[in-house]
Coordinates of N, CA, C and O in Angstrom, one line a residue:
X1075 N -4.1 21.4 -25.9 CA -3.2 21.1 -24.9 C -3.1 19.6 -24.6 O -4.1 18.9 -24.7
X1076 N -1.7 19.0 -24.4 CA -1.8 17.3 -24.6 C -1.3 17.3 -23.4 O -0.5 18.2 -23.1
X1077 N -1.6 16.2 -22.5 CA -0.9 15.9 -21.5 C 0.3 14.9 -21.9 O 0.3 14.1 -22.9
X1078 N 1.5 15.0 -20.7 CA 2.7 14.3 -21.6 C 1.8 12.8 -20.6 O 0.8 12.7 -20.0
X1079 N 2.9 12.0 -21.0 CA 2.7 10.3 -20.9 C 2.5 10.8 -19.3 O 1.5 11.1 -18.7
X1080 N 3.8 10.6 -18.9 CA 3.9 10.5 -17.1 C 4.2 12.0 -16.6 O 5.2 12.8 -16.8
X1081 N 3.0 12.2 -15.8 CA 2.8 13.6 -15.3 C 3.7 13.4 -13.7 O 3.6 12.3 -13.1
X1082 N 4.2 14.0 -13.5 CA 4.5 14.0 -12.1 C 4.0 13.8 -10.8 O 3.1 14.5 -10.3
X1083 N 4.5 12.8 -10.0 CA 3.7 12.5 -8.4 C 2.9 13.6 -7.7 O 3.5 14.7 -7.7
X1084 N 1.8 13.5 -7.3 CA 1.5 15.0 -6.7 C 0.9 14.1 -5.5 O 0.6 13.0 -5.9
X1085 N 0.5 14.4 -4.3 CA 0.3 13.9 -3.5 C -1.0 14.1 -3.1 O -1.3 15.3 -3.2
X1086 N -2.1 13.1 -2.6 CA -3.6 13.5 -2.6 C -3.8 13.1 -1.2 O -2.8 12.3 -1.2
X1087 N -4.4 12.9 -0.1 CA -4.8 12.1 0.8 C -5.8 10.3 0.6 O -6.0 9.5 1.5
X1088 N -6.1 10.3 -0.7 CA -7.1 9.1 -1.0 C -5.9 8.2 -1.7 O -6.2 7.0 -1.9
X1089 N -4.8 8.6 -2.1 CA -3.6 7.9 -2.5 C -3.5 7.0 -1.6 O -3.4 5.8 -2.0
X1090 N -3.5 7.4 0.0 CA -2.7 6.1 0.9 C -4.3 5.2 1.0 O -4.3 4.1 1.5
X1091 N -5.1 5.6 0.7 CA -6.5 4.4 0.9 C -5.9 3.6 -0.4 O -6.0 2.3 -0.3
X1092 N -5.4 4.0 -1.4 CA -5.3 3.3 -2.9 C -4.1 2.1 -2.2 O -4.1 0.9 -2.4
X1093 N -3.2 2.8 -1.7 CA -1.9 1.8 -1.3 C -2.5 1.1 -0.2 O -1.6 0.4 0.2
X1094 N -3.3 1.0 0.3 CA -3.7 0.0 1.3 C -3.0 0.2 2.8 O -2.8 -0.5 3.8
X1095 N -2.8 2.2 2.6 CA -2.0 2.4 4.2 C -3.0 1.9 5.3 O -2.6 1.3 6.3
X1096 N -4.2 2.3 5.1 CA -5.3 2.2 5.8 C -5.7 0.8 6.2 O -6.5 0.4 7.1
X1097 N -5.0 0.2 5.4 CA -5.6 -1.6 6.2 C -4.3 -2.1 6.8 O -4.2 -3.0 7.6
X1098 N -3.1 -1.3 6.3 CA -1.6 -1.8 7.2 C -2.3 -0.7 8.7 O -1.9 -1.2 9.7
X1099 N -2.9 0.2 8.8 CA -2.8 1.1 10.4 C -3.6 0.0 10.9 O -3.1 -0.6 11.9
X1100 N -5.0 -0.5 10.4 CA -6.1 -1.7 10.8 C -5.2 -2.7 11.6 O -5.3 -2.9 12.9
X1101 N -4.3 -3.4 10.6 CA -3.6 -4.6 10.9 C -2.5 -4.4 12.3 O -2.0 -5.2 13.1
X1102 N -2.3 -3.4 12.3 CA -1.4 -2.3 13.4 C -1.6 -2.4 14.6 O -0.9 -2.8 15.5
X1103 N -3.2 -1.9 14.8 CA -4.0 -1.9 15.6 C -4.6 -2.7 15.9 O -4.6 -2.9 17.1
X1104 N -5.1 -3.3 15.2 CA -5.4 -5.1 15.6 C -4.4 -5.6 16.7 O -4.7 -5.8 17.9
X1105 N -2.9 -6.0 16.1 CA -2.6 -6.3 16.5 C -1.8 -6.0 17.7 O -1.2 -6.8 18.4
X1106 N -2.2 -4.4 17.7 CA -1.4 -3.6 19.5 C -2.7 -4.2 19.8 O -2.3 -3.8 20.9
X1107 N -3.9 -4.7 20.0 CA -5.0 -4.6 20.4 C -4.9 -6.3 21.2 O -4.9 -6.6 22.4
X1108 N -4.7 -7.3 20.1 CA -5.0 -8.6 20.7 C -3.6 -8.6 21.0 O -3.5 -9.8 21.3
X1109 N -2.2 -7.9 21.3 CA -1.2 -8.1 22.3 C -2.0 -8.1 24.1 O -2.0 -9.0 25.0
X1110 N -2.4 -7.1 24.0 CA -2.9 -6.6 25.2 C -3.4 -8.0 25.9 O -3.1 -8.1 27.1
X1111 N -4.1 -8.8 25.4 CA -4.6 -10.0 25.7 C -3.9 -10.6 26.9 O -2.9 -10.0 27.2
X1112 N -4.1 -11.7 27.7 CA -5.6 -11.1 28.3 C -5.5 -10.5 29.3 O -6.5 -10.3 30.1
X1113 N -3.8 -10.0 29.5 CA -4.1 -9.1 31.1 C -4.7 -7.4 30.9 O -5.4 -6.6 31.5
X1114 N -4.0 -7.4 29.5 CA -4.1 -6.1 29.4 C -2.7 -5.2 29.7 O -2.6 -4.0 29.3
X1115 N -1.4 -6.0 30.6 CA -0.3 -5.6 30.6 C 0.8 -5.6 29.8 O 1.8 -5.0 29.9
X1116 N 0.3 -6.6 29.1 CA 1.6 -7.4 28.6 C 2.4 -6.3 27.5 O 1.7 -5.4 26.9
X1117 N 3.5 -6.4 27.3 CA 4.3 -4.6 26.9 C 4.3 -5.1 25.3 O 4.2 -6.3 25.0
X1118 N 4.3 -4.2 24.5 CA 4.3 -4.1 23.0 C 5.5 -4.4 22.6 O 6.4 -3.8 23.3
X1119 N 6.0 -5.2 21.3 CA 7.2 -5.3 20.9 C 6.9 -4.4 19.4 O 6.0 -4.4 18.6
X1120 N 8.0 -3.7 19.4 CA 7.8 -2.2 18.7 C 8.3 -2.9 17.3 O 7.7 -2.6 16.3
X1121 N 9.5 -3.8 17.2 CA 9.8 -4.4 15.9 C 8.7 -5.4 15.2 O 8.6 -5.6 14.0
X1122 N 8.1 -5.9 16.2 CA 7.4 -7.1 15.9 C 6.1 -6.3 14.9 O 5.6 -6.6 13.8
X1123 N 5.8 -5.3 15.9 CA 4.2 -4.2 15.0 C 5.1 -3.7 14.0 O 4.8 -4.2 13.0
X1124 N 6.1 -3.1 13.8 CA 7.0 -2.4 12.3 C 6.9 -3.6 11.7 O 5.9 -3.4 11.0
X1125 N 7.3 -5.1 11.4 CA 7.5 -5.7 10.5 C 6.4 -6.1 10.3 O 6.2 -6.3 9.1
X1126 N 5.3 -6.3 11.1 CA 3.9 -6.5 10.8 C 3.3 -5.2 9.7 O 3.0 -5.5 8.6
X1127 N 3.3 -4.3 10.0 CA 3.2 -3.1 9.3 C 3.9 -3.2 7.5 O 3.4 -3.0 6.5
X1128 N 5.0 -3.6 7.8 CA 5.9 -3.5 6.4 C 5.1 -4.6 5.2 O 4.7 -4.5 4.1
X1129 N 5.3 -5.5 6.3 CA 4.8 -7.0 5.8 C 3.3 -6.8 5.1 O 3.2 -7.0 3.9
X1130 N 2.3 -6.5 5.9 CA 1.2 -6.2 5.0 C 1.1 -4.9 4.0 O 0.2 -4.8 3.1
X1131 N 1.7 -4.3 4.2 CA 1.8 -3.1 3.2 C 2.8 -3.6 2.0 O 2.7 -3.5 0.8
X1132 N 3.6 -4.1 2.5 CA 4.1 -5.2 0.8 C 3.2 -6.2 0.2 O 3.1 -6.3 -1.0
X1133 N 2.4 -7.2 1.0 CA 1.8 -8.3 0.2 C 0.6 -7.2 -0.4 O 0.8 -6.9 -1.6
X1134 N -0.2 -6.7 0.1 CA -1.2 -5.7 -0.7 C -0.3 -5.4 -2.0 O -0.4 -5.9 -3.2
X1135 N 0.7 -4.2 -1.5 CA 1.1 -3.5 -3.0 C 1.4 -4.7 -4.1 O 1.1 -4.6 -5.2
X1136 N 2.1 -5.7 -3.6 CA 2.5 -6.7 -4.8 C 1.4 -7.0 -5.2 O 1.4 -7.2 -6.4
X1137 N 0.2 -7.0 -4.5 CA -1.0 -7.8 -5.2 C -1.5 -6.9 -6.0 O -2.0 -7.4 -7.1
X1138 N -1.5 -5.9 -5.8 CA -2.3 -4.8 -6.3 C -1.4 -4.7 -8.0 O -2.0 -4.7 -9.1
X1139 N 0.1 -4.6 -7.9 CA 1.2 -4.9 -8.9 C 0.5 -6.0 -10.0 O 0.1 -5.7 -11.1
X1140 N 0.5 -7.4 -9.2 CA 0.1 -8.4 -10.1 C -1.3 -8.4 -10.4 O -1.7 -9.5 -11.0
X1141 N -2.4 -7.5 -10.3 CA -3.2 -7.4 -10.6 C -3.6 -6.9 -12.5 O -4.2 -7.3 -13.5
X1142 N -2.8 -5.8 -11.8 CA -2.4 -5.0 -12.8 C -1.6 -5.7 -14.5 O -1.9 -5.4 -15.7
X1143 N -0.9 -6.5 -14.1 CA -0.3 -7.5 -15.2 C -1.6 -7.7 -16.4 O -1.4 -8.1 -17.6
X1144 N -2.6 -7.4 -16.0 CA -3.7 -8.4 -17.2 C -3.7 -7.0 -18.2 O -3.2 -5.9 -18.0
X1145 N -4.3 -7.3 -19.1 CA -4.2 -6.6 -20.0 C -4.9 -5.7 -20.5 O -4.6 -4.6 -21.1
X1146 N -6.0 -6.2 -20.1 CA -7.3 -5.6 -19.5 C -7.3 -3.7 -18.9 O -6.3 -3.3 -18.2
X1147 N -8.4 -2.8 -19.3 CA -8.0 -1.5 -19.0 C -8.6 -1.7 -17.0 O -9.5 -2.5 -16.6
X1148 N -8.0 -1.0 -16.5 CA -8.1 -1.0 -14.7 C -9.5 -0.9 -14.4 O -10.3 -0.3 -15.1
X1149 N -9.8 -1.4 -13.5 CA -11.3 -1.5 -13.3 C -11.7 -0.4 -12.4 O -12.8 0.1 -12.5
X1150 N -10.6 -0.1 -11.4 CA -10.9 1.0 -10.0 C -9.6 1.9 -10.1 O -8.5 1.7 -10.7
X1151 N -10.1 3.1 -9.2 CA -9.2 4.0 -9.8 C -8.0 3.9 -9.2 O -7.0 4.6 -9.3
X1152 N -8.2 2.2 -8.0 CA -7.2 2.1 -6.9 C -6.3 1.2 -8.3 O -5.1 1.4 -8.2
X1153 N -6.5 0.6 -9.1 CA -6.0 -0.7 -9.8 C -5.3 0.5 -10.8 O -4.1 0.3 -11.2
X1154 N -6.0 1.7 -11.3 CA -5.3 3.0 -12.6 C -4.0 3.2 -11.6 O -2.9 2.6 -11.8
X1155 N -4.4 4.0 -10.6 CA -3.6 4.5 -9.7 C -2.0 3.4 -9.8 O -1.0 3.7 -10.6
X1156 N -1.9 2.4 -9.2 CA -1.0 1.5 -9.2 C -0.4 1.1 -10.6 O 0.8 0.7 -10.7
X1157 N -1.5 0.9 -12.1 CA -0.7 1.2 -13.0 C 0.0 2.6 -13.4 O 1.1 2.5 -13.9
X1158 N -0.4 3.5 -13.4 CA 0.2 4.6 -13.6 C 1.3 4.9 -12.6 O 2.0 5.6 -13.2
X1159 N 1.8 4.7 -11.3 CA 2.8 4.7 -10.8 C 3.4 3.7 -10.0 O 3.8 3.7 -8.8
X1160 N 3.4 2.5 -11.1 CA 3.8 1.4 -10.9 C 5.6 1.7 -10.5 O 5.8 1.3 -9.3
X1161 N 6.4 2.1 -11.1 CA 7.4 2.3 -10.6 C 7.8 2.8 -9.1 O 8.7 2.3 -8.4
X1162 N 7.1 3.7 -8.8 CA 6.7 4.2 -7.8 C 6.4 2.7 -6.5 O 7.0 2.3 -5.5
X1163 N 5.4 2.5 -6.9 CA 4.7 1.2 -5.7 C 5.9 0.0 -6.1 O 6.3 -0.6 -5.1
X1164 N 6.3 -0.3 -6.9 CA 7.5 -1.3 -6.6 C 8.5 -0.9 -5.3 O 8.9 -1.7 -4.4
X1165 N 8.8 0.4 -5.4 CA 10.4 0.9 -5.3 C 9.9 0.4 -3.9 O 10.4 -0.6 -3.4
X1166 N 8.4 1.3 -3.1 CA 7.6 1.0 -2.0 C 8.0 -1.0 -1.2 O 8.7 -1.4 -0.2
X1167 N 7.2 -1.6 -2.2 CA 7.3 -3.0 -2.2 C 9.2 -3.6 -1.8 O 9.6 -4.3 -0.9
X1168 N 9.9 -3.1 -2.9 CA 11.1 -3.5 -2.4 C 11.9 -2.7 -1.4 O 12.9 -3.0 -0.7
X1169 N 11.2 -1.3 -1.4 CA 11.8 -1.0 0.2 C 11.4 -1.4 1.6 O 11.9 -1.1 2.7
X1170 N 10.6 -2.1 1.3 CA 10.1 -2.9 2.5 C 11.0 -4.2 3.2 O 11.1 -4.7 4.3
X1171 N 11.3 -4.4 1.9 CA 12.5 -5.8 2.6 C 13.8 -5.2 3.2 O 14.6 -5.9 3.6

């Protein structure tokens, strides 16, 4: 039995640790956290955390992209993962702009 080249997306929960969702929620949070500063009143701007959110979830993925460029076989299964659905994590990357 041969597997073909590109198997189909299947969805896992350890995928969004591989895409770095988990350090864009961090960065999220962080930063609803030091808004609050220092009354603790001050109101959230809801665009400002989304672009903050987008913004680090694109420089990660691109990094993770140009990582991937060497030629070298993937060292982590987060570095396989992003070559094997590199098309995928672009589309991600440019849907962010």
């Amino acid at each position: 039995m041969t597997i073909p080249e590109h198997t189909p997306y299947r969805f896992q929960p350890i995928h969004l640790h591989w895409l770095s969702v988990d350090v864009v929620a961090g960065a999220v949070v962080s930063h609803m956290a030091a808004n609050r500063l220092p009354t603790g009143r001050t109101p959230i701007n809801v665009w400002v955390t989304v672009i903050l959110g987008l913004v680090v979830l694109s420089v990660y993925s691109l990094d993770h992209l140009l990582d991937n460029r060497r030629s070298e076989k993937p060292k982590t299964q987060r570095h396989q993962f992003n070559r094997q659905y590199e098309s995928l994590v672009w589309r991600i990357v440019i849907g962010t702009f």
